Amino acid sequence: MIKFLDLQKTNARYSAELKQAAAEVIDRGWFLLGERVKTFEQQFCDYTGAKYTVACANGLDALRLILRAYIESGFMQANDEIIVPANTYIATILAITDNHLKPVLVEPDIQTYNLDISQVEQVVTSKTKAIMPVHLYGRICWSAEFEAIARKYGLKIVEDNAQAIGAYHFYDDGTRKRTGNLGDAAGNSFYPGKNLGALGDSGAVTTGDDSLAEAVRAIANYGSHQKYVNKYQGLNSRMDEIQAAFLSVKLKYLDDENEIRRKIAAFYLENIKNEKIILPQQPEHAESHVQHLFAVRTKERDKLQTYLAQNDIQTLIHYPIPPHKQECYAEWNRLSFPITEQIHNEVLSLPMSPAMTEAEVEKVVRIINTF
Ligand SMILES: *Cc1c(COP(=O)(O)O)cnc(C)c1O
């Protein structure tokens, strides 16, 4: 059986180091707001290039906390609008509505599956306060045009960097910057299945904005900068010391793992040859993609999934129901986003993990080619 993502096998490679990291935390007896988190925050700043990292409980909270901090600062208020791709995981949207802000859904580009930047400007209104691009499947969503629109209308850019940690944007002058350090702030997820996965939930906000970082840190800790003194009506969203210790181990291997993912993707792209299947288009620079998910498209998606399962190949659908068709957003159920809906009806994510063997990758290709 070829698993979609074999987490047991992926983490087994670092088993000794992870056990050592856990043992150190247990022996020290300090579980929250300690040295391990502080160390990981610094390492994540060094990795992304961001000035500040504020660790928190998960990726959804990272996005919620950023928006909440903008509200506390007076930059945003209830019913302000946030432009966001219609084609995303629901957490992006939940972060907005949880703060009583209004998501303005924009169709993706059918080539990239990411927010169609050319459609952003036409939905800007006097209530628009931010754009939330999602680097979906690990592919960067960024351009000079995009930055210019944000600047023209004074909008913040909040990256949903849950799926793309390690990806680069290449500027025209030849320099490059990592996701999580492109916009005004970013939400990062270390959910176990993400490219940089903890052994449980955790996440982080990255930003270059001093006052935003300070506010997020306080809001995530009951709204308190100083014990028993509360500036905000905050929440409890902190990263455990033990998760930080695991993440410090795993961060060292992230670039290598992303490189393995790129090799697998390159092999799929080169060798999958089946007229029924549309392969994902690739960005100009290979390093602008960390291949979190390798999603193919076909009109016969459910048949393909069944066929692969019959051949012991596990696949997943990211995602089967778009946010605007979810029961929790009943008010949007009658809206039409045809490209988003087409993607949701046609995509299938092939096995993709740094622990896959060459034989497994070859088998996936062989079976798909006979579909
Ligand atoms: C995983 C994910 C999130 C949420 O991260 P959690 O750590 O699971 O809360 C948000 N946005 C996107 C696009 C994701 O893939």
Coordinates of C-alpha atoms and ligand atoms in Angstrom, one line a residue:
M1 CA 0.0 0.0 0.0
I2 CA 1.4 3.4 -1.0
K3 CA 0.2 5.9 1.5
F4 CA -0.8 9.4 0.5
L5 CA 1.6 10.7 3.2
D6 CA 3.5 8.3 5.4
L7 CA 4.1 10.4 8.6
Q8 CA 5.3 7.4 10.6
K9 CA 8.1 6.8 8.0
T10 CA 8.9 10.5 7.6
N11 CA 9.4 11.1 11.3
A12 CA 11.1 7.7 11.8
R13 CA 14.2 9.2 10.0
Y14 CA 14.6 11.6 12.9
S15 CA 13.4 9.3 15.6
A16 CA 16.5 9.4 17.8
E17 CA 16.7 13.2 17.7
L18 CA 13.0 13.7 18.4
K19 CA 13.1 11.3 21.4
Q20 CA 16.1 13.2 22.7
A21 CA 14.3 16.5 22.3
A22 CA 11.2 15.2 24.1
A23 CA 13.4 13.8 26.9
E24 CA 15.1 17.2 27.4
V25 CA 11.7 19.0 27.8
I26 CA 10.4 16.3 30.2
D27 CA 13.6 16.5 32.3
R28 CA 13.6 20.2 32.4
G29 CA 10.0 20.3 33.5
W30 CA 9.1 23.6 31.8
F31 CA 6.3 23.2 29.3
L32 CA 5.1 26.6 28.1
L33 CA 6.6 30.1 27.3
G34 CA 10.1 28.8 27.8
E35 CA 13.5 28.5 26.1
R36 CA 12.5 25.9 23.5
V37 CA 9.8 28.2 22.0
K38 CA 12.2 31.2 22.1
T39 CA 14.9 29.2 20.3
F40 CA 12.5 28.0 17.7
E41 CA 11.1 31.5 17.1
Q42 CA 14.7 32.7 16.4
Q43 CA 15.4 29.8 14.1
F44 CA 12.2 30.4 12.2
C45 CA 13.1 34.1 11.8
D46 CA 16.5 33.1 10.5
Y47 CA 14.9 30.6 8.1
T48 CA 12.1 32.8 6.7
G49 CA 14.0 36.1 7.0
A50 CA 11.1 37.6 9.0
K51 CA 12.0 40.0 11.8
Y52 CA 9.6 38.5 14.2
T53 CA 8.1 35.0 14.8
V54 CA 5.4 34.6 17.4
A55 CA 4.7 31.0 18.1
C56 CA 1.0 30.0 18.7
A57 CA -1.2 27.0 18.9
N58 CA -2.0 26.3 15.2
G59 CA -2.1 27.8 11.8
L60 CA -5.8 28.9 12.0
D61 CA -5.0 30.8 15.2
A62 CA -2.0 32.4 13.5
L63 CA -4.3 34.0 10.9
R64 CA -7.0 34.8 13.5
L65 CA -4.5 36.5 15.7
I66 CA -3.1 38.7 12.9
L67 CA -6.6 40.0 12.0
R68 CA -7.5 40.4 15.7
A69 CA -4.4 42.5 16.2
Y70 CA -5.3 44.7 13.3
I71 CA -8.7 45.2 14.8
E72 CA -7.2 46.0 18.3
S73 CA -5.0 48.6 16.7
G74 CA -8.0 50.3 15.0
F75 CA -6.8 49.5 11.5
M76 CA -9.8 47.2 10.9
Q77 CA -13.2 47.0 12.3
A78 CA -16.2 44.6 12.1
N79 CA -17.6 44.3 8.6
D80 CA -14.5 45.5 6.9
E81 CA -13.6 43.4 3.8
I82 CA -10.8 41.0 3.3
I83 CA -10.1 39.8 -0.3
V84 CA -9.3 36.1 -0.3
P85 CA -9.2 33.3 -2.9
A86 CA -12.5 31.3 -3.2
N87 CA -10.3 28.3 -3.9
T88 CA -8.7 27.6 -0.5
Y89 CA -8.9 25.5 2.6
I90 CA -11.7 26.6 4.8
A91 CA -9.4 27.8 7.6
T92 CA -8.4 30.9 5.6
I93 CA -12.0 31.9 5.5
L94 CA -12.7 30.9 9.1
A95 CA -10.0 33.3 10.4
I96 CA -11.8 36.2 8.7
T97 CA -15.3 35.4 9.8
D98 CA -14.3 34.6 13.3
N99 CA -13.2 38.2 13.6
H100 CA -16.5 39.5 12.2
L101 CA -14.8 40.6 9.0
K102 CA -16.2 40.0 5.6
P103 CA -14.4 37.6 3.2
V104 CA -14.6 38.8 -0.4
L105 CA -14.1 35.7 -2.5
V106 CA -12.1 35.9 -5.8
E107 CA -11.7 33.2 -8.4
P108 CA -8.4 31.4 -8.9
D109 CA -6.4 31.2 -12.0
I110 CA -7.1 27.8 -13.6
Q111 CA -3.4 27.4 -14.4
T112 CA -2.0 28.0 -10.9
Y113 CA -5.1 27.3 -8.7
N114 CA -4.0 30.4 -6.8
L115 CA -5.8 33.7 -6.4
D116 CA -6.2 35.4 -9.8
I117 CA -4.3 38.6 -9.1
S118 CA -5.8 40.3 -12.2
Q119 CA -9.2 40.1 -10.6
V120 CA -8.2 41.7 -7.3
E121 CA -8.4 45.4 -8.1
Q122 CA -12.0 45.2 -9.4
V123 CA -13.3 44.1 -6.0
V124 CA -11.5 46.7 -3.9
T125 CA -14.0 49.0 -2.1
S126 CA -13.7 51.7 0.6
K127 CA -14.2 48.9 3.2
T128 CA -11.3 46.7 1.9
K129 CA -8.5 46.5 4.5
A130 CA -6.4 43.5 3.4
I131 CA -5.7 40.8 0.9
M132 CA -5.0 37.3 2.1
P133 CA -3.2 35.3 -0.6
V134 CA -2.8 31.6 -0.1
H135 CA 0.2 29.8 -1.4
L136 CA -1.9 26.8 -2.2
Y137 CA -0.4 23.3 -2.6
G138 CA 3.0 25.0 -1.8
R139 CA 3.1 27.2 -4.9
I140 CA 3.8 30.9 -4.3
C141 CA 1.1 33.4 -5.0
W142 CA 2.9 36.7 -5.4
S143 CA 3.8 39.4 -8.0
A144 CA 5.0 43.0 -8.4
E145 CA 1.5 43.8 -9.7
F146 CA -0.1 42.3 -6.6
E147 CA 2.2 44.4 -4.3
A148 CA 1.4 47.5 -6.3
I149 CA -2.4 47.0 -5.9
A150 CA -2.0 46.7 -2.1
R151 CA 0.2 49.8 -2.0
K152 CA -2.2 51.8 -4.2
Y153 CA -5.2 51.2 -1.9
G154 CA -3.3 51.0 1.4
L155 CA -4.2 47.3 2.0
K156 CA -2.3 44.9 4.3
I157 CA -1.2 41.7 2.7
V158 CA -1.6 38.7 5.1
E159 CA -0.1 35.6 3.7
D160 CA -1.7 32.2 4.4
N161 CA 1.7 30.4 4.4
A162 CA 0.3 27.1 5.9
Q163 CA 1.3 25.1 2.8
A164 CA 4.4 26.8 1.4
I165 CA 7.0 27.2 4.1
G166 CA 10.4 27.3 2.3
A167 CA 9.2 28.6 -1.0
Y168 CA 10.8 31.7 -2.6
H169 CA 9.6 34.6 -4.5
F170 CA 12.1 35.8 -7.1
Y171 CA 12.2 39.5 -7.7
D172 CA 13.0 41.1 -11.1
D173 CA 16.4 42.3 -9.8
G174 CA 17.4 38.7 -9.1
T175 CA 17.0 38.8 -5.3
R176 CA 14.6 36.4 -3.6
K177 CA 12.6 36.2 -0.4
R178 CA 10.8 33.4 1.3
T179 CA 7.1 33.1 1.9
G180 CA 6.2 34.2 5.4
N181 CA 8.3 37.3 4.8
L182 CA 6.7 38.8 1.7
G183 CA 3.6 40.6 3.1
D184 CA 2.8 42.6 6.2
A185 CA 2.3 39.4 8.2
A186 CA 1.9 35.7 7.6
G187 CA 0.1 32.7 9.3
N188 CA 2.2 29.6 9.3
S189 CA 1.0 26.1 10.2
F190 CA 3.0 23.2 11.6
Y191 CA 0.1 20.7 11.5
P192 CA 1.8 17.3 11.3
G193 CA 0.9 16.8 7.6
K194 CA 2.4 20.2 6.5
N195 CA 5.9 20.4 5.0
L196 CA 7.3 21.5 8.4
G197 CA 5.1 19.3 10.6
A198 CA 5.2 19.1 14.4
L199 CA 4.0 16.0 16.3
G200 CA 0.7 17.7 17.1
D201 CA -0.8 21.1 16.5
S202 CA 1.2 24.3 16.4
G203 CA 1.6 27.5 14.3
A204 CA 3.3 30.8 14.1
V205 CA 2.8 34.4 13.0
T206 CA 5.7 36.0 11.1
T207 CA 5.9 39.7 10.5
G208 CA 8.3 42.7 10.3
D209 CA 5.8 44.9 12.1
D210 CA 6.9 45.7 15.7
S211 CA 3.6 46.7 17.1
L212 CA 1.7 43.8 15.3
A213 CA 4.2 41.3 16.7
E214 CA 3.8 42.7 20.2
A215 CA 0.0 42.7 20.0
V216 CA -0.2 39.2 18.6
R217 CA 2.1 37.9 21.4
A218 CA -0.1 39.5 24.0
I219 CA -3.5 38.4 22.5
A220 CA -2.2 34.8 22.2
N221 CA -1.5 34.9 26.0
Y222 CA -4.8 36.0 27.5
G223 CA -4.2 39.5 26.2
S224 CA -1.4 40.0 28.6
H225 CA 2.1 41.4 28.1
Q226 CA 2.8 41.2 31.7
K227 CA 1.5 38.5 34.1
Y228 CA -1.9 39.4 35.6
V229 CA -2.1 42.7 33.6
N230 CA -4.5 42.5 30.6
K231 CA -4.5 45.0 27.8
Y232 CA -6.7 42.9 25.5
Q233 CA -9.6 40.4 25.9
G234 CA -7.2 37.8 24.6
L235 CA -7.2 34.0 24.1
N236 CA -5.0 31.2 25.0
S237 CA -3.1 30.1 21.9
R238 CA 0.5 29.1 22.7
M239 CA 3.0 26.6 21.3
D240 CA 4.0 23.9 23.7
E241 CA 7.7 23.7 24.5
I242 CA 7.7 20.0 23.4
Q243 CA 6.4 21.0 19.9
A244 CA 9.0 23.7 19.7
A245 CA 11.7 21.2 20.5
F246 CA 10.4 18.9 17.8
L247 CA 10.2 21.7 15.3
S248 CA 13.8 22.7 15.9
V249 CA 14.8 19.2 14.9
K250 CA 12.6 19.1 11.9
L251 CA 13.4 22.6 10.6
K252 CA 17.0 21.5 10.0
Y253 CA 15.8 19.0 7.4
L254 CA 13.1 21.1 5.8
D255 CA 15.1 22.2 2.8
D256 CA 16.3 18.6 2.1
E257 CA 12.7 17.4 2.3
N258 CA 11.4 20.1 0.1
E259 CA 14.1 19.1 -2.5
I260 CA 12.9 15.5 -2.3
R261 CA 9.3 16.7 -2.9
R262 CA 10.5 18.7 -6.0
K263 CA 12.3 15.6 -7.4
I264 CA 9.1 13.5 -6.9
A265 CA 7.0 16.2 -8.6
A266 CA 9.5 16.5 -11.5
F267 CA 9.3 12.7 -12.0
Y268 CA 5.5 12.8 -12.0
L269 CA 5.5 15.7 -14.5
E270 CA 8.0 14.1 -16.8
N271 CA 6.5 10.6 -16.8
I272 CA 2.8 10.8 -16.3
K273 CA 1.4 10.5 -19.8
N274 CA -2.4 10.1 -19.9
E275 CA -4.7 12.2 -22.1
K276 CA -7.4 12.1 -19.4
I277 CA -5.1 13.8 -16.9
I278 CA -4.1 17.4 -16.6
L279 CA -0.8 17.9 -14.7
P280 CA -0.2 21.0 -12.5
Q281 CA 1.5 23.9 -14.3
Q282 CA 4.9 24.8 -12.7
P283 CA 6.2 28.3 -11.8
E284 CA 9.2 29.7 -13.7
H285 CA 11.6 29.0 -10.7
A286 CA 11.5 25.5 -9.3
E287 CA 12.1 26.9 -5.8
S288 CA 8.9 29.0 -6.0
H289 CA 7.1 25.7 -5.2
V290 CA 7.6 23.4 -2.2
Q291 CA 5.2 20.7 -3.6
H292 CA 3.1 20.4 -0.5
L293 CA 0.5 18.7 -2.6
F294 CA 0.8 17.3 -6.2
A295 CA -2.8 17.6 -7.5
V296 CA -3.7 16.4 -10.9
R297 CA -7.0 17.2 -12.6
T298 CA -9.4 14.9 -14.5
K299 CA -13.1 14.9 -15.5
E300 CA -13.1 11.3 -14.1
R301 CA -11.7 12.1 -10.7
D302 CA -13.7 9.7 -8.7
K303 CA -13.1 6.8 -11.1
L304 CA -9.3 7.6 -11.0
Q305 CA -9.3 7.6 -7.2
T306 CA -11.1 4.2 -7.1
Y307 CA -8.8 2.8 -9.7
L308 CA -5.7 3.9 -7.8
A309 CA -7.1 2.5 -4.5
Q310 CA -7.7 -0.8 -6.2
N311 CA -4.0 -0.8 -7.0
D312 CA -3.1 0.0 -3.4
I313 CA -2.4 3.7 -4.0
Q314 CA -3.9 6.1 -1.5
T315 CA -5.0 9.6 -2.8
L316 CA -6.8 12.5 -1.2
I317 CA -9.0 15.3 -2.5
H318 CA -7.9 18.8 -1.6
Y319 CA -10.6 19.8 -1.3
P320 CA -14.0 18.2 -2.1
I321 CA -16.3 21.1 -1.1
P322 CA -15.4 24.8 -1.6
P323 CA -15.9 27.2 1.3
H324 CA -18.9 28.9 -0.4
K325 CA -20.7 25.6 -0.6
Q326 CA -20.3 24.6 3.0
E327 CA -23.2 24.4 5.3
C328 CA -21.6 26.8 7.8
Y329 CA -21.7 29.5 5.1
A330 CA -25.3 29.0 4.0
E331 CA -25.5 32.6 2.9
W332 CA -23.1 32.0 0.1
N333 CA -24.4 28.6 -1.1
R334 CA -26.1 30.1 -4.1
L335 CA -23.1 32.1 -5.2
S336 CA -21.3 30.8 -8.3
F337 CA -17.5 30.5 -8.6
P338 CA -17.2 28.2 -11.6
I339 CA -13.4 27.9 -11.7
T340 CA -13.3 27.1 -8.0
E341 CA -16.1 24.6 -8.4
Q342 CA -14.4 23.0 -11.4
I343 CA -11.1 22.6 -9.4
H344 CA -13.0 21.1 -6.5
N345 CA -14.7 18.6 -8.8
E346 CA -11.6 17.6 -10.7
V347 CA -8.5 17.6 -8.4
L348 CA -6.9 14.5 -6.9
S349 CA -3.7 14.7 -4.8
L350 CA -1.2 11.9 -5.6
P351 CA 1.0 10.4 -2.9
M352 CA 3.7 13.0 -2.0
S353 CA 6.1 12.7 0.9
P354 CA 9.8 12.9 1.5
A355 CA 9.8 9.3 2.7
M356 CA 8.5 7.9 -0.7
T357 CA 10.8 5.4 -2.4
E358 CA 11.7 5.6 -6.1
A359 CA 9.9 2.3 -6.6
E360 CA 6.7 3.8 -5.1
V361 CA 6.9 6.9 -7.3
E362 CA 7.4 4.7 -10.3
K363 CA 4.5 2.5 -9.4
V364 CA 2.2 5.6 -9.1
V365 CA 3.2 6.7 -12.6
R366 CA 2.8 3.2 -14.1
I367 CA -0.6 2.7 -12.7
I368 CA -1.8 6.2 -13.7
N369 CA -0.6 5.7 -17.2
T370 CA -2.8 2.7 -17.6
F371 CA -5.9 4.4 -16.4
Ligands
LIG1 C1 -3.5 23.8 7.3 C2 -4.0 25.1 6.8 C3 -4.5 26.1 7.7 C4 -4.7 25.9 9.1 O1 -3.6 25.4 9.8 P1 -3.8 24.5 11.1 O2 -2.5 24.5 11.8 O3 -4.3 23.2 10.7 O4 -4.8 25.3 12.0 C5 -4.8 27.3 7.1 N1 -4.8 27.5 5.8 C6 -4.4 26.6 4.9 C7 -4.3 26.9 3.5 C8 -4.0 25.3 5.4 O5 -3.6 24.4 4.5

